[in-house]
Amino acid sequence: MPTAFPDLSGQPRWRACLLPVILALVAGVLGTWGFAETLAWTNTEQFCIGCHEMRDNVYAEYQDTIHDTNRTGVRATCADCHVPHATVPKLIRKAKASFELYGHFTGKLDTPEKFEAHRYQMALKVWTDMRASDSAVCRHCHVEAKMNPSAQTEKALDRHEQGRKEGLTCIDCHFGIAHSEPDGELTPKELGVPIQK
């Protein structure tokens, strides 16, 4: 009866180890490739709006905002603002997101009314993460050193200067720019979340 593996018993020891090492390397490369592709796929806009909760609520609000449509044509997609760009924080966020699937499968947000009832709590989670990271996802695209002061209004220049003096971060003032601002008591800067610089 033929065996699944060749008989290497008469071969030198290194040859007997060669096949398992090659198989392990191939499995490692395929596993790493598959993991990277899965991470990339879960960062696509199509994936993010694949469920009606996101498509019909926050994505509908995002359309035609400055992050979606603007004079330069540069778009910020869901992952650009809601998933950290650095590897370890990205993996942590992906792990947290897997627990959020519970709400989808249990129908926690399956109607506009339910979504609105939870909007403020969801916003608090996003604002907390953004404050804690010193708005790292914002700063990935908006590089302060590259901003053109002459293109800003006097009011914006004054507010940015005041924000720097007060130790504020982007999300403290720029919230509700891509989604409807939720009804709630606290704004991001009132959360008391320490900013990690």
Short mmCIF file of C-alpha atoms in Angstrom, two decimals, residues 62-158:
data_model
loop_
_atom_site.label_atom_id
_atom_site.label_comp_id
_atom_site.label_asym_id
_atom_site.label_seq_id
_atom_site.Cartn_x
_atom_site.Cartn_y
_atom_site.Cartn_z
CA TYR A 62 -20.61 60.74 5.98
CA GLN A 63 -21.52 61.07 2.30
CA ASP A 64 -20.94 64.58 0.94
CA THR A 65 -19.00 65.69 4.04
CA ILE A 66 -15.54 67.20 3.57
CA HIS A 67 -13.96 63.80 4.28
CA ASP A 68 -15.98 62.18 1.47
CA THR A 69 -16.11 64.85 -1.24
CA ASN A 70 -13.81 67.86 -1.48
CA ARG A 71 -11.91 70.03 -3.94
CA THR A 72 -8.80 67.81 -3.90
CA GLY A 73 -10.53 64.45 -4.29
CA VAL A 74 -8.66 62.96 -1.34
CA ARG A 75 -11.07 60.80 0.68
CA ALA A 76 -10.85 59.52 4.20
CA THR A 77 -12.63 56.17 4.38
CA CYS A 78 -14.01 54.53 7.53
CA ALA A 79 -10.74 52.79 8.40
CA ASP A 80 -8.68 55.96 7.89
CA CYS A 81 -10.48 57.57 10.85
CA HIS A 82 -11.51 54.57 12.95
CA VAL A 83 -8.57 52.15 12.70
CA PRO A 84 -5.08 53.08 13.93
CA HIS A 85 -2.37 52.95 11.28
CA ALA A 86 0.40 51.53 13.49
CA THR A 87 0.46 47.72 13.57
CA VAL A 88 0.00 46.92 17.28
CA PRO A 89 -2.78 49.49 17.90
CA LYS A 90 -4.43 48.30 14.66
CA LEU A 91 -4.45 44.69 15.88
CA ILE A 92 -5.87 45.78 19.25
CA ARG A 93 -8.64 47.73 17.50
CA LYS A 94 -9.45 44.76 15.27
CA ALA A 95 -9.72 42.52 18.35
CA LYS A 96 -12.09 45.03 20.00
CA ALA A 97 -14.15 45.22 16.80
CA SER A 98 -14.69 41.46 16.85
CA PHE A 99 -16.57 41.89 20.15
CA GLU A 100 -18.76 44.57 18.55
CA LEU A 101 -20.18 41.93 16.21
CA TYR A 102 -22.33 40.77 19.13
CA GLY A 103 -24.47 43.88 18.72
CA HIS A 104 -24.95 43.14 15.03
CA PHE A 105 -25.98 39.54 15.53
CA THR A 106 -28.30 40.28 18.45
CA GLY A 107 -30.07 43.14 16.65
CA LYS A 108 -28.89 45.79 19.13
CA LEU A 109 -28.64 48.42 16.36
CA ASP A 110 -30.86 46.99 13.64
CA THR A 111 -33.26 49.94 13.39
CA PRO A 112 -32.57 53.68 13.09
CA GLU A 113 -34.27 54.16 16.46
CA LYS A 114 -32.04 51.61 18.19
CA PHE A 115 -28.98 53.11 16.50
CA GLU A 116 -29.89 56.59 17.75
CA ALA A 117 -30.49 55.25 21.25
CA HIS A 118 -26.87 53.97 21.33
CA ARG A 119 -25.21 56.70 19.25
CA TYR A 120 -23.87 58.71 22.20
CA GLN A 121 -22.32 55.65 23.90
CA MET A 122 -20.69 54.61 20.62
CA ALA A 123 -19.38 58.15 20.09
CA LEU A 124 -17.92 58.20 23.62
CA LYS A 125 -15.91 55.06 22.82
CA VAL A 126 -14.53 56.59 19.61
CA TRP A 127 -13.76 59.93 21.28
CA THR A 128 -12.04 58.17 24.18
CA ASP A 129 -9.78 56.20 21.81
CA MET A 130 -9.02 59.32 19.76
CA ARG A 131 -8.16 61.41 22.83
CA ALA A 132 -6.01 58.67 24.30
CA SER A 133 -3.98 58.47 21.08
CA ASP A 134 -3.71 62.29 20.70
CA SER A 135 -5.89 61.99 17.60
CA ALA A 136 -3.27 59.84 15.85
CA VAL A 137 -5.67 58.81 13.07
CA CYS A 138 -6.35 62.50 12.32
CA ARG A 139 -2.65 63.36 12.38
CA HIS A 140 -1.91 60.55 9.95
CA CYS A 141 -3.32 62.76 7.17
CA HIS A 142 -3.41 66.21 8.77
CA VAL A 143 0.22 67.07 9.46
CA GLU A 144 0.32 70.25 11.53
CA ALA A 145 3.78 71.24 10.31
CA LYS A 146 2.49 71.14 6.72
CA MET A 147 -0.61 73.26 7.33
CA ASN A 148 -0.68 76.56 5.46
CA PRO A 149 -1.57 79.31 7.96
CA SER A 150 -2.42 81.72 5.14
CA ALA A 151 -5.18 79.36 4.00
CA GLN A 152 -6.82 79.42 7.46
CA THR A 153 -9.18 82.10 8.71
CA GLU A 154 -8.08 84.37 11.53
CA LYS A 155 -10.60 82.61 13.77
CA ALA A 156 -9.15 79.17 12.95
CA LEU A 157 -5.59 80.37 13.58
CA ASP A 158 -6.62 81.79 16.96
#
